[in-house]
Amino acid sequence: MIGRLNHVAIAVPDLAAASAQYRTTLGAVVRPPQDEPDHGVTVVFIDLPNTKIELLCPLGADSPIRGFLDKNPAGGIHHLCYEVDDILTARDRLKAEGARVLGSGEPKIGAHGKPVLFLHPKDFNGCLIELEQA
Ligand code: CO
């Protein structure tokens, strides 16, 4: 059911510093920051030949990644995003298998303008999973 790895997301305490490191030290193509108020984050995408890296920094007081950064002040891998062809079909199949979908269970529009859902990390080996309709 899952397809390509769309991105690996890394929560970072300093978005400008992390962006500069990827651009300069690692020599990557780094996109400009985008605020995602619906998700409580500011994101920077880094294009790699086979996938993307998503740098995440909290936006607003209720950011869902604030707690993660409190526990991991230097930053860390926050989630993996897999592509699916049909997000509602994927959601219904996962729920039938007993997986927990976070939030209301309805897809939100993600950073690429496409519907996304998140799956509970405790159901997936401790790894938060984002599904994005490709
Ligand atoms: Co993501």
JSON list of C-alpha atoms and ligand atoms in Angstrom, two decimals:
[
{"chain": "A", "resi": 1, "resn": "MET", "atom": "CA", "xyz": [0.00, 0.00, 0.00]},
{"chain": "A", "resi": 2, "resn": "ILE", "atom": "CA", "xyz": [2.66, 2.57, 0.90]},
{"chain": "A", "resi": 3, "resn": "GLY", "atom": "CA", "xyz": [4.76, 3.91, -1.93]},
{"chain": "A", "resi": 4, "resn": "ARG", "atom": "CA", "xyz": [7.75, 6.21, -2.06]},
{"chain": "A", "resi": 5, "resn": "LEU", "atom": "CA", "xyz": [9.40, 7.79, 0.96]},
{"chain": "A", "resi": 6, "resn": "ASN", "atom": "CA", "xyz": [8.22, 11.37, 0.48]},
{"chain": "A", "resi": 7, "resn": "HIS", "atom": "CA", "xyz": [10.38, 12.88, 3.23]},
{"chain": "A", "resi": 8, "resn": "VAL", "atom": "CA", "xyz": [12.13, 12.44, 6.54]},
{"chain": "A", "resi": 9, "resn": "ALA", "atom": "CA", "xyz": [11.23, 15.20, 9.00]},
{"chain": "A", "resi": 10, "resn": "ILE", "atom": "CA", "xyz": [13.74, 16.52, 11.53]},
{"chain": "A", "resi": 11, "resn": "ALA", "atom": "CA", "xyz": [12.62, 18.80, 14.36]},
{"chain": "A", "resi": 12, "resn": "VAL", "atom": "CA", "xyz": [15.20, 21.54, 14.92]},
{"chain": "A", "resi": 13, "resn": "PRO", "atom": "CA", "xyz": [15.54, 24.25, 17.57]},
{"chain": "A", "resi": 14, "resn": "ASP", "atom": "CA", "xyz": [17.00, 26.80, 15.12]},
{"chain": "A", "resi": 15, "resn": "LEU", "atom": "CA", "xyz": [15.60, 26.67, 11.60]},
{"chain": "A", "resi": 16, "resn": "ALA", "atom": "CA", "xyz": [17.99, 29.24, 10.17]},
{"chain": "A", "resi": 17, "resn": "ALA", "atom": "CA", "xyz": [21.04, 27.45, 11.55]},
{"chain": "A", "resi": 18, "resn": "ALA", "atom": "CA", "xyz": [19.85, 24.04, 10.36]},
{"chain": "A", "resi": 19, "resn": "SER", "atom": "CA", "xyz": [19.01, 25.42, 6.90]},
{"chain": "A", "resi": 20, "resn": "ALA", "atom": "CA", "xyz": [22.42, 27.03, 6.62]},
{"chain": "A", "resi": 21, "resn": "GLN", "atom": "CA", "xyz": [24.10, 23.79, 7.66]},
{"chain": "A", "resi": 22, "resn": "TYR", "atom": "CA", "xyz": [22.30, 21.79, 4.98]},
{"chain": "A", "resi": 23, "resn": "ARG", "atom": "CA", "xyz": [22.98, 24.47, 2.36]},
{"chain": "A", "resi": 24, "resn": "THR", "atom": "CA", "xyz": [26.61, 25.15, 3.16]},
{"chain": "A", "resi": 25, "resn": "THR", "atom": "CA", "xyz": [28.08, 22.19, 5.02]},
{"chain": "A", "resi": 26, "resn": "LEU", "atom": "CA", "xyz": [26.11, 19.46, 3.24]},
{"chain": "A", "resi": 27, "resn": "GLY", "atom": "CA", "xyz": [25.73, 21.30, -0.08]},
{"chain": "A", "resi": 28, "resn": "ALA", "atom": "CA", "xyz": [22.01, 20.61, -0.48]},
{"chain": "A", "resi": 29, "resn": "VAL", "atom": "CA", "xyz": [19.26, 22.50, -2.31]},
{"chain": "A", "resi": 30, "resn": "VAL", "atom": "CA", "xyz": [17.34, 24.21, 0.52]},
{"chain": "A", "resi": 31, "resn": "ARG", "atom": "CA", "xyz": [13.94, 25.79, -0.11]},
{"chain": "A", "resi": 32, "resn": "PRO", "atom": "CA", "xyz": [12.70, 28.94, 1.66]},
{"chain": "A", "resi": 33, "resn": "PRO", "atom": "CA", "xyz": [10.81, 28.56, 4.97]},
{"chain": "A", "resi": 34, "resn": "GLN", "atom": "CA", "xyz": [7.01, 28.11, 4.86]},
{"chain": "A", "resi": 35, "resn": "ASP", "atom": "CA", "xyz": [4.71, 28.77, 7.80]},
{"chain": "A", "resi": 36, "resn": "GLU", "atom": "CA", "xyz": [2.08, 26.05, 8.27]},
{"chain": "A", "resi": 37, "resn": "PRO", "atom": "CA", "xyz": [-0.27, 27.54, 10.88]},
{"chain": "A", "resi": 38, "resn": "ASP", "atom": "CA", "xyz": [-2.73, 24.61, 10.60]},
{"chain": "A", "resi": 39, "resn": "HIS", "atom": "CA", "xyz": [0.07, 22.28, 11.71]},
{"chain": "A", "resi": 40, "resn": "GLY", "atom": "CA", "xyz": [1.81, 24.62, 14.17]},
{"chain": "A", "resi": 41, "resn": "VAL", "atom": "CA", "xyz": [5.15, 24.45, 12.40]},
{"chain": "A", "resi": 42, "resn": "THR", "atom": "CA", "xyz": [7.44, 26.35, 10.08]},
{"chain": "A", "resi": 43, "resn": "VAL", "atom": "CA", "xyz": [9.00, 24.01, 7.54]},
{"chain": "A", "resi": 44, "resn": "VAL", "atom": "CA", "xyz": [12.01, 24.09, 5.25]},
{"chain": "A", "resi": 45, "resn": "PHE", "atom": "CA", "xyz": [12.24, 21.47, 2.51]},
{"chain": "A", "resi": 46, "resn": "ILE", "atom": "CA", "xyz": [15.53, 20.16, 1.25]},
{"chain": "A", "resi": 47, "resn": "ASP", "atom": "CA", "xyz": [15.51, 18.43, -2.11]},
{"chain": "A", "resi": 48, "resn": "LEU", "atom": "CA", "xyz": [17.59, 15.29, -2.41]},
{"chain": "A", "resi": 49, "resn": "PRO", "atom": "CA", "xyz": [17.76, 13.21, -5.60]},
{"chain": "A", "resi": 50, "resn": "ASN", "atom": "CA", "xyz": [15.60, 10.42, -4.16]},
{"chain": "A", "resi": 51, "resn": "THR", "atom": "CA", "xyz": [13.56, 12.07, -1.40]},
{"chain": "A", "resi": 52, "resn": "LYS", "atom": "CA", "xyz": [13.25, 15.22, 0.68]},
{"chain": "A", "resi": 53, "resn": "ILE", "atom": "CA", "xyz": [14.21, 16.31, 4.17]},
{"chain": "A", "resi": 54, "resn": "GLU", "atom": "CA", "xyz": [11.70, 18.46, 6.07]},
{"chain": "A", "resi": 55, "resn": "LEU", "atom": "CA", "xyz": [13.17, 20.65, 8.79]},
{"chain": "A", "resi": 56, "resn": "LEU", "atom": "CA", "xyz": [10.49, 21.53, 11.37]},
{"chain": "A", "resi": 57, "resn": "CYS", "atom": "CA", "xyz": [10.46, 24.32, 13.89]},
{"chain": "A", "resi": 58, "resn": "PRO", "atom": "CA", "xyz": [7.56, 25.24, 16.24]},
{"chain": "A", "resi": 59, "resn": "LEU", "atom": "CA", "xyz": [5.14, 27.95, 15.12]},
{"chain": "A", "resi": 60, "resn": "GLY", "atom": "CA", "xyz": [2.88, 29.36, 17.84]},
{"chain": "A", "resi": 61, "resn": "ALA", "atom": "CA", "xyz": [2.42, 28.44, 21.49]},
{"chain": "A", "resi": 62, "resn": "ASP", "atom": "CA", "xyz": [0.49, 25.19, 20.86]},
{"chain": "A", "resi": 63, "resn": "SER", "atom": "CA", "xyz": [2.88, 23.66, 18.35]},
{"chain": "A", "resi": 64, "resn": "PRO", "atom": "CA", "xyz": [2.66, 19.85, 18.36]},
{"chain": "A", "resi": 65, "resn": "ILE", "atom": "CA", "xyz": [6.46, 19.61, 18.12]},
{"chain": "A", "resi": 66, "resn": "ARG", "atom": "CA", "xyz": [7.14, 21.76, 21.19]},
{"chain": "A", "resi": 67, "resn": "GLY", "atom": "CA", "xyz": [7.05, 18.73, 23.51]},
{"chain": "A", "resi": 68, "resn": "PHE", "atom": "CA", "xyz": [9.35, 16.79, 21.19]},
{"chain": "A", "resi": 69, "resn": "LEU", "atom": "CA", "xyz": [11.93, 19.58, 21.29]},
{"chain": "A", "resi": 70, "resn": "ASP", "atom": "CA", "xyz": [11.58, 19.85, 25.06]},
{"chain": "A", "resi": 71, "resn": "LYS", "atom": "CA", "xyz": [12.59, 16.17, 25.25]},
{"chain": "A", "resi": 72, "resn": "ASN", "atom": "CA", "xyz": [15.15, 16.48, 22.44]},
{"chain": "A", "resi": 73, "resn": "PRO", "atom": "CA", "xyz": [16.58, 20.00, 22.77]},
{"chain": "A", "resi": 74, "resn": "ALA", "atom": "CA", "xyz": [19.22, 19.44, 20.09]},
{"chain": "A", "resi": 75, "resn": "GLY", "atom": "CA", "xyz": [16.55, 18.25, 17.64]},
{"chain": "A", "resi": 76, "resn": "GLY", "atom": "CA", "xyz": [15.92, 14.80, 16.20]},
{"chain": "A", "resi": 77, "resn": "ILE", "atom": "CA", "xyz": [14.08, 12.71, 13.64]},
{"chain": "A", "resi": 78, "resn": "HIS", "atom": "CA", "xyz": [10.40, 13.48, 14.13]},
{"chain": "A", "resi": 79, "resn": "HIS", "atom": "CA", "xyz": [8.53, 11.49, 11.46]},
{"chain": "A", "resi": 80, "resn": "LEU", "atom": "CA", "xyz": [8.70, 9.64, 8.17]},
{"chain": "A", "resi": 81, "resn": "CYS", "atom": "CA", "xyz": [6.29, 10.42, 5.34]},
{"chain": "A", "resi": 82, "resn": "TYR", "atom": "CA", "xyz": [5.16, 7.68, 2.98]},
{"chain": "A", "resi": 83, "resn": "GLU", "atom": "CA", "xyz": [3.12, 8.28, -0.15]},
{"chain": "A", "resi": 84, "resn": "VAL", "atom": "CA", "xyz": [-0.20, 6.54, -0.73]},
{"chain": "A", "resi": 85, "resn": "ASP", "atom": "CA", "xyz": [-2.42, 6.63, -3.81]},
{"chain": "A", "resi": 86, "resn": "ASP", "atom": "CA", "xyz": [-5.67, 7.19, -1.91]},
{"chain": "A", "resi": 87, "resn": "ILE", "atom": "CA", "xyz": [-5.51, 8.53, 1.61]},
{"chain": "A", "resi": 88, "resn": "LEU", "atom": "CA", "xyz": [-9.07, 7.64, 2.63]},
{"chain": "A", "resi": 89, "resn": "THR", "atom": "CA", "xyz": [-8.70, 4.05, 1.46]},
{"chain": "A", "resi": 90, "resn": "ALA", "atom": "CA", "xyz": [-5.38, 3.86, 3.32]},
{"chain": "A", "resi": 91, "resn": "ARG", "atom": "CA", "xyz": [-6.91, 5.34, 6.47]},
{"chain": "A", "resi": 92, "resn": "ASP", "atom": "CA", "xyz": [-9.85, 2.95, 6.47]},
{"chain": "A", "resi": 93, "resn": "ARG", "atom": "CA", "xyz": [-7.59, -0.06, 5.94]},
{"chain": "A", "resi": 94, "resn": "LEU", "atom": "CA", "xyz": [-5.27, 1.02, 8.76]},
{"chain": "A", "resi": 95, "resn": "LYS", "atom": "CA", "xyz": [-8.14, 1.65, 11.16]},
{"chain": "A", "resi": 96, "resn": "ALA", "atom": "CA", "xyz": [-9.55, -1.77, 10.33]},
{"chain": "A", "resi": 97, "resn": "GLU", "atom": "CA", "xyz": [-6.11, -3.19, 11.24]},
{"chain": "A", "resi": 98, "resn": "GLY", "atom": "CA", "xyz": [-6.28, -1.42, 14.60]},
{"chain": "A", "resi": 99, "resn": "ALA", "atom": "CA", "xyz": [-3.88, 1.45, 13.89]},
{"chain": "A", "resi": 100, "resn": "ARG", "atom": "CA", "xyz": [-4.66, 4.78, 15.51]},
{"chain": "A", "resi": 101, "resn": "VAL", "atom": "CA", "xyz": [-5.00, 7.83, 13.29]},
{"chain": "A", "resi": 102, "resn": "LEU", "atom": "CA", "xyz": [-4.13, 11.05, 15.11]},
{"chain": "A", "resi": 103, "resn": "GLY", "atom": "CA", "xyz": [-6.44, 14.05, 15.44]},
{"chain": "A", "resi": 104, "resn": "SER", "atom": "CA", "xyz": [-9.95, 13.95, 14.01]},
{"chain": "A", "resi": 105, "resn": "GLY", "atom": "CA", "xyz": [-9.05, 11.18, 11.58]},
{"chain": "A", "resi": 106, "resn": "GLU", "atom": "CA", "xyz": [-9.85, 13.46, 8.67]},
{"chain": "A", "resi": 107, "resn": "PRO", "atom": "CA", "xyz": [-6.96, 14.37, 6.35]},
{"chain": "A", "resi": 108, "resn": "LYS", "atom": "CA", "xyz": [-5.50, 17.89, 6.61]},
{"chain": "A", "resi": 109, "resn": "ILE", "atom": "CA", "xyz": [-3.79, 19.69, 3.80]},
{"chain": "A", "resi": 110, "resn": "GLY", "atom": "CA", "xyz": [-0.03, 19.28, 4.28]},
{"chain": "A", "resi": 111, "resn": "ALA", "atom": "CA", "xyz": [2.99, 21.32, 3.32]},
{"chain": "A", "resi": 112, "resn": "HIS", "atom": "CA", "xyz": [2.78, 20.23, -0.33]},
{"chain": "A", "resi": 113, "resn": "GLY", "atom": "CA", "xyz": [-0.89, 21.17, -0.69]},
{"chain": "A", "resi": 114, "resn": "LYS", "atom": "CA", "xyz": [-1.91, 17.50, -0.56]},
{"chain": "A", "resi": 115, "resn": "PRO", "atom": "CA", "xyz": [-3.98, 15.62, 2.05]},
{"chain": "A", "resi": 116, "resn": "VAL", "atom": "CA", "xyz": [-2.03, 14.10, 4.94]},
{"chain": "A", "resi": 117, "resn": "LEU", "atom": "CA", "xyz": [-2.71, 12.00, 8.03]},
{"chain": "A", "resi": 118, "resn": "PHE", "atom": "CA", "xyz": [-0.53, 10.96, 10.96]},
{"chain": "A", "resi": 119, "resn": "LEU", "atom": "CA", "xyz": [-0.44, 7.51, 12.57]},
{"chain": "A", "resi": 120, "resn": "HIS", "atom": "CA", "xyz": [0.28, 6.90, 16.23]},
{"chain": "A", "resi": 121, "resn": "PRO", "atom": "CA", "xyz": [3.97, 6.14, 16.85]},
{"chain": "A", "resi": 122, "resn": "LYS", "atom": "CA", "xyz": [3.14, 3.47, 19.42]},
{"chain": "A", "resi": 123, "resn": "ASP", "atom": "CA", "xyz": [1.46, 1.47, 16.66]},
{"chain": "A", "resi": 124, "resn": "PHE", "atom": "CA", "xyz": [4.51, 1.71, 14.35]},
{"chain": "A", "resi": 125, "resn": "ASN", "atom": "CA", "xyz": [7.63, 0.75, 16.25]},
{"chain": "A", "resi": 126, "resn": "GLY", "atom": "CA", "xyz": [7.96, 4.09, 17.99]},
{"chain": "A", "resi": 127, "resn": "CYS", "atom": "CA", "xyz": [7.99, 6.03, 14.72]},
{"chain": "A", "resi": 128, "resn": "LEU", "atom": "CA", "xyz": [5.46, 8.73, 13.90]},
{"chain": "A", "resi": 129, "resn": "ILE", "atom": "CA", "xyz": [4.25, 8.13, 10.35]},
{"chain": "A", "resi": 130, "resn": "GLU", "atom": "CA", "xyz": [2.75, 10.69, 8.01]},
{"chain": "A", "resi": 131, "resn": "LEU", "atom": "CA", "xyz": [0.81, 9.51, 4.98]},
{"chain": "A", "resi": 132, "resn": "GLU", "atom": "CA", "xyz": [0.54, 11.84, 2.01]},
{"chain": "A", "resi": 133, "resn": "GLN", "atom": "CA", "xyz": [-1.70, 11.29, -0.96]},
{"chain": "A", "resi": 134, "resn": "ALA", "atom": "CA", "xyz": [0.68, 11.36, -3.91]},
{"chain": "B", "resi": 1, "resn": "CO", "atom": "CO", "xyz": [6.04, 15.79, 7.13]}
]
